[in-house]
């Protein structure tokens, strides 16, 4: 679990670093320009890291499925070699996904204007500036961007249906509580990740104000909330919070 959480923490740092520093600079000195290389980097790394994160969540769901449904075989199935292969596969697959989208986006002819009507460079705002037929890139983008999260979400859903069935079959209430607690953090972060994705990419014609707010939440708030959500399951952190709450009551 902690091996995959390490991958998730790297992804959260990367996602928060794609456009947030540039956004803060723009707000600070009122400069709204970005180089072509910077725009290409934002498109590539956003889709590379977002795709990797959705695949990591899927792998984490499989990890929990094995831990709860096959506990005696867990260490055999989820050995270090398997974990390394699963993690590496998510990064490699996502790099191909992002490379295809970025290549198709920036091989189009752009005749001007060169103003991206958004707070960072993404495929759809950039493609609007092209002076050529964009049917192919739009079709590929909707297919790729739609298929990756949808496939991951369905696999996660299947894992949790099986996990839920296994939990209900447990005779021990304590066992049920521990199993549910193991899954609670993952379910929370999955909801925080796939919820904004669904709002932004399943309804591309919706209010730009709403989409911007959702994207900012996905960029800034989610990477900060993920460590908090997982840290609250740590026994030492729980003990420290109880002591703090007890100290406050005594001071009162």
Short mmCIF file of C-alpha atoms in Angstrom, two decimals:
data_model
loop_
_atom_site.label_atom_id
_atom_site.label_comp_id
_atom_site.label_asym_id
_atom_site.label_seq_id
_atom_site.Cartn_x
_atom_site.Cartn_y
_atom_site.Cartn_z
CA UNK A 1 0.00 0.00 0.00
CA UNK A 2 2.75 2.46 0.93
CA UNK A 3 4.63 1.72 -2.30
CA UNK A 4 1.62 2.83 -4.35
CA UNK A 5 1.03 5.78 -2.00
CA UNK A 6 4.60 6.88 -2.75
CA UNK A 7 3.76 6.90 -6.46
CA UNK A 8 0.55 8.82 -5.71
CA UNK A 9 2.41 11.46 -3.71
CA UNK A 10 4.86 12.02 -6.60
CA UNK A 11 1.92 12.41 -8.98
CA UNK A 12 0.19 14.90 -6.67
CA UNK A 13 3.34 17.03 -6.47
CA UNK A 14 3.68 16.88 -10.26
CA UNK A 15 0.04 17.77 -10.97
CA UNK A 16 0.14 20.72 -8.58
CA UNK A 17 3.31 21.97 -10.28
CA UNK A 18 2.07 21.93 -13.88
CA UNK A 19 0.14 25.19 -13.92
CA UNK A 20 -0.17 26.50 -10.34
CA UNK A 21 3.25 28.27 -10.25
CA UNK A 22 2.57 29.84 -13.67
CA UNK A 23 -0.92 30.87 -12.54
CA UNK A 24 0.50 32.55 -9.42
CA UNK A 25 3.10 34.41 -11.53
CA UNK A 26 0.36 35.60 -13.90
CA UNK A 27 -1.73 36.86 -10.99
CA UNK A 28 1.29 38.55 -9.40
CA UNK A 29 2.73 40.54 -12.32
CA UNK A 30 -0.33 40.60 -14.63
CA UNK A 31 1.66 38.81 -17.35
CA UNK A 32 -0.60 36.44 -19.26
CA UNK A 33 1.86 35.07 -21.84
CA UNK A 34 3.33 31.58 -22.14
CA UNK A 35 5.88 30.21 -24.59
CA UNK A 36 5.01 27.52 -27.12
CA UNK A 37 7.29 25.08 -25.28
CA UNK A 38 5.62 25.91 -21.99
CA UNK A 39 2.18 25.37 -23.51
CA UNK A 40 3.23 22.01 -24.97
CA UNK A 41 4.68 20.99 -21.60
CA UNK A 42 1.43 21.80 -19.82
CA UNK A 43 -0.61 19.72 -22.28
CA UNK A 44 1.78 16.76 -22.12
CA UNK A 45 2.38 16.64 -18.37
CA UNK A 46 -1.26 17.29 -17.46
CA UNK A 47 -2.49 14.30 -19.47
CA UNK A 48 0.56 12.19 -18.60
CA UNK A 49 0.20 12.65 -14.83
CA UNK A 50 -3.62 12.60 -14.80
CA UNK A 51 -3.71 9.35 -16.76
CA UNK A 52 -1.02 7.83 -14.51
CA UNK A 53 -2.98 8.85 -11.42
CA UNK A 54 -6.20 7.25 -12.65
CA UNK A 55 -4.27 4.03 -13.42
CA UNK A 56 -2.57 4.11 -10.00
CA UNK A 57 -5.98 4.38 -8.32
CA UNK A 58 -7.04 1.31 -10.31
CA UNK A 59 -3.95 -0.63 -9.22
CA UNK A 60 -4.60 0.43 -5.60
CA UNK A 61 -8.16 -0.88 -5.90
CA UNK A 62 -6.76 -4.22 -7.10
CA UNK A 63 -4.32 -4.18 -4.16
CA UNK A 64 -7.22 -3.78 -1.73
CA UNK A 65 -9.22 -6.47 -3.51
CA UNK A 66 -6.36 -8.96 -3.03
CA UNK A 67 -5.80 -7.87 0.60
CA UNK A 68 -9.47 -8.36 1.59
CA UNK A 69 -10.63 -11.18 -0.70
CA UNK A 70 -7.40 -13.25 -0.67
CA UNK A 71 -5.63 -12.27 2.59
CA UNK A 72 -3.65 -15.51 3.00
CA UNK A 73 -2.23 -15.25 -0.51
CA UNK A 74 -1.67 -11.48 -0.43
CA UNK A 75 2.11 -11.54 0.03
CA UNK A 76 2.48 -14.11 -2.75
CA UNK A 77 0.26 -12.28 -5.27
CA UNK A 78 1.38 -8.71 -4.46
CA UNK A 79 5.10 -9.34 -4.21
CA UNK A 80 7.63 -6.60 -4.96
CA UNK A 81 8.12 -7.72 -8.56
CA UNK A 82 4.39 -7.53 -9.30
CA UNK A 83 4.08 -4.13 -7.58
CA UNK A 84 7.03 -2.75 -9.58
CA UNK A 85 5.61 -4.05 -12.88
CA UNK A 86 2.16 -2.61 -12.14
CA UNK A 87 3.59 0.79 -11.19
CA UNK A 88 5.94 0.94 -14.18
CA UNK A 89 3.11 -0.07 -16.53
CA UNK A 90 0.96 2.85 -15.39
CA UNK A 91 3.75 5.37 -16.09
CA UNK A 92 4.70 3.88 -19.48
CA UNK A 93 1.09 3.55 -20.71
CA UNK A 94 0.31 7.13 -19.72
CA UNK A 95 3.41 8.46 -21.49
CA UNK A 96 2.11 6.99 -24.77
CA UNK A 97 -1.35 8.45 -24.11
CA UNK A 98 0.05 11.95 -23.47
CA UNK A 99 2.50 11.79 -26.39
CA UNK A 100 -0.30 10.96 -28.86
CA UNK A 101 -2.52 13.82 -27.63
CA UNK A 102 0.31 16.37 -27.56
CA UNK A 103 1.62 15.37 -31.01
CA UNK A 104 -1.82 15.58 -32.62
CA UNK A 105 -2.51 18.91 -30.94
CA UNK A 106 0.68 20.72 -31.95
CA UNK A 107 1.06 19.34 -35.49
CA UNK A 108 -2.04 21.32 -36.51
CA UNK A 109 -1.47 24.65 -38.31
CA UNK A 110 -2.07 27.72 -36.14
CA UNK A 111 -2.64 31.00 -37.99
CA UNK A 112 -3.78 33.15 -35.07
CA UNK A 113 -5.14 34.45 -32.81
CA UNK A 114 -2.77 32.99 -30.23
CA UNK A 115 -4.89 33.64 -27.13
CA UNK A 116 -5.84 30.52 -25.17
CA UNK A 117 -9.23 31.16 -23.56
CA UNK A 118 -8.40 29.29 -20.35
CA UNK A 119 -6.10 29.53 -17.33
CA UNK A 120 -3.72 26.85 -18.67
CA UNK A 121 -3.01 25.01 -21.93
CA UNK A 122 -5.24 21.99 -22.40
CA UNK A 123 -6.10 20.13 -25.61
CA UNK A 124 -9.54 21.61 -26.28
CA UNK A 125 -8.75 25.30 -25.62
CA UNK A 126 -5.59 25.05 -27.77
CA UNK A 127 -7.27 23.15 -30.62
CA UNK A 128 -9.87 25.94 -30.92
CA UNK A 129 -7.07 28.18 -32.22
CA UNK A 130 -6.17 25.89 -35.15
CA UNK A 131 -6.99 27.03 -38.68
CA UNK A 132 -7.61 23.51 -40.03
CA UNK A 133 -10.10 20.70 -39.66
CA UNK A 134 -9.90 19.51 -36.04
CA UNK A 135 -12.27 16.54 -36.34
CA UNK A 136 -9.52 13.91 -35.98
CA UNK A 137 -7.86 15.44 -32.91
CA UNK A 138 -11.21 16.11 -31.24
CA UNK A 139 -12.39 12.54 -31.88
CA UNK A 140 -9.12 11.01 -30.66
CA UNK A 141 -9.06 13.32 -27.62
CA UNK A 142 -12.63 12.52 -26.58
CA UNK A 143 -11.98 8.80 -27.13
CA UNK A 144 -8.66 8.70 -25.27
CA UNK A 145 -9.63 11.06 -22.45
CA UNK A 146 -12.98 9.33 -22.10
CA UNK A 147 -11.77 5.74 -22.30
CA UNK A 148 -8.91 5.92 -19.81
CA UNK A 149 -10.88 7.29 -16.81
CA UNK A 150 -14.04 5.32 -17.71
CA UNK A 151 -12.14 2.02 -17.95
CA UNK A 152 -10.32 2.75 -14.69
CA UNK A 153 -13.57 3.71 -12.95
CA UNK A 154 -15.34 0.53 -14.09
CA UNK A 155 -12.42 -1.64 -12.92
CA UNK A 156 -12.42 0.12 -9.54
CA UNK A 157 -16.19 -0.35 -9.30
CA UNK A 158 -15.86 -4.07 -10.07
CA UNK A 159 -13.15 -4.40 -7.40
CA UNK A 160 -15.32 -2.75 -4.76
CA UNK A 161 -18.41 -4.79 -5.66
CA UNK A 162 -16.33 -7.90 -4.98
CA UNK A 163 -14.83 -6.34 -1.83
CA UNK A 164 -18.29 -5.37 -0.56
CA UNK A 165 -19.54 -8.92 -1.10
CA UNK A 166 -16.55 -10.31 0.84
CA UNK A 167 -17.08 -7.86 3.71
CA UNK A 168 -20.75 -8.82 4.02
CA UNK A 169 -19.76 -12.51 4.25
CA UNK A 170 -17.42 -11.85 7.20
CA UNK A 171 -18.69 -13.19 10.52
CA UNK A 172 -16.66 -10.79 12.67
CA UNK A 173 -17.93 -7.23 13.13
CA UNK A 174 -14.36 -6.14 13.92
CA UNK A 175 -13.15 -7.70 10.67
CA UNK A 176 -15.86 -5.88 8.73
CA UNK A 177 -14.91 -2.58 10.39
CA UNK A 178 -11.19 -3.01 9.61
CA UNK A 179 -11.88 -3.98 6.00
CA UNK A 180 -14.21 -1.00 5.50
CA UNK A 181 -11.63 1.30 7.12
CA UNK A 182 -8.97 0.01 4.73
CA UNK A 183 -11.11 1.01 1.75
CA UNK A 184 -12.52 4.31 3.06
CA UNK A 185 -9.46 6.46 2.26
CA UNK A 186 -9.11 5.07 -1.25
CA UNK A 187 -12.81 5.53 -2.02
CA UNK A 188 -12.61 9.15 -0.84
CA UNK A 189 -9.63 10.08 -3.03
CA UNK A 190 -11.12 8.21 -6.01
CA UNK A 191 -14.30 10.29 -5.66
CA UNK A 192 -12.27 13.52 -5.42
CA UNK A 193 -10.33 12.58 -8.58
CA UNK A 194 -12.99 11.14 -10.88
CA UNK A 195 -15.75 13.58 -9.88
CA UNK A 196 -14.04 16.68 -11.37
CA UNK A 197 -12.90 14.66 -14.42
CA UNK A 198 -16.50 13.68 -15.16
CA UNK A 199 -17.74 17.27 -14.76
CA UNK A 200 -15.09 18.73 -17.06
CA UNK A 201 -14.76 16.18 -19.87
CA UNK A 202 -18.22 14.60 -20.06
CA UNK A 203 -19.92 17.99 -20.49
CA UNK A 204 -17.46 20.18 -22.44
CA UNK A 205 -20.11 22.79 -23.33
CA UNK A 206 -21.04 23.64 -19.75
CA UNK A 207 -20.34 26.94 -18.02
CA UNK A 208 -16.69 27.99 -18.31
CA UNK A 209 -16.85 29.51 -14.82
CA UNK A 210 -17.93 26.17 -13.33
CA UNK A 211 -15.32 24.21 -15.31
CA UNK A 212 -12.56 26.59 -14.21
CA UNK A 213 -13.57 26.29 -10.55
CA UNK A 214 -13.68 22.48 -10.83
CA UNK A 215 -10.28 22.34 -12.55
CA UNK A 216 -8.72 24.62 -9.93
CA UNK A 217 -10.11 22.38 -7.19
CA UNK A 218 -8.69 19.33 -8.98
CA UNK A 219 -5.31 21.04 -9.39
CA UNK A 220 -4.86 22.70 -6.01
CA UNK A 221 -7.19 21.20 -3.41
CA UNK A 222 -7.09 17.48 -4.29
CA UNK A 223 -3.26 17.10 -4.07
CA UNK A 224 -3.38 18.78 -0.64
CA UNK A 225 -6.32 16.70 0.60
CA UNK A 226 -4.89 13.30 -0.41
CA UNK A 227 -2.07 13.31 2.21
CA UNK A 228 -4.54 14.47 4.88
CA UNK A 229 -7.03 11.71 4.01
CA UNK A 230 -4.40 8.97 4.16
CA UNK A 231 -2.59 10.42 7.18
CA UNK A 232 -5.76 10.32 9.29
CA UNK A 233 -5.59 6.51 9.14
CA UNK A 234 -2.16 6.54 10.78
CA UNK A 235 -2.29 5.41 14.44
CA UNK A 236 0.30 7.96 15.58
CA UNK A 237 -1.61 10.82 13.94
CA UNK A 238 -4.88 9.62 15.46
CA UNK A 239 -3.22 9.47 18.90
CA UNK A 240 -1.79 12.98 18.49
CA UNK A 241 -5.23 14.35 17.49
CA UNK A 242 -6.85 12.69 20.52
CA UNK A 243 -4.19 14.21 22.81
CA UNK A 244 -4.71 17.62 21.21
CA UNK A 245 -8.48 17.35 21.63
CA UNK A 246 -8.00 16.22 25.25
CA UNK A 247 -5.61 19.12 25.95
CA UNK A 248 -8.09 21.62 24.53
CA UNK A 249 -10.86 20.27 26.73
CA UNK A 250 -8.61 20.50 29.81
CA UNK A 251 -7.67 24.09 28.93
CA UNK A 252 -11.34 24.95 28.58
#
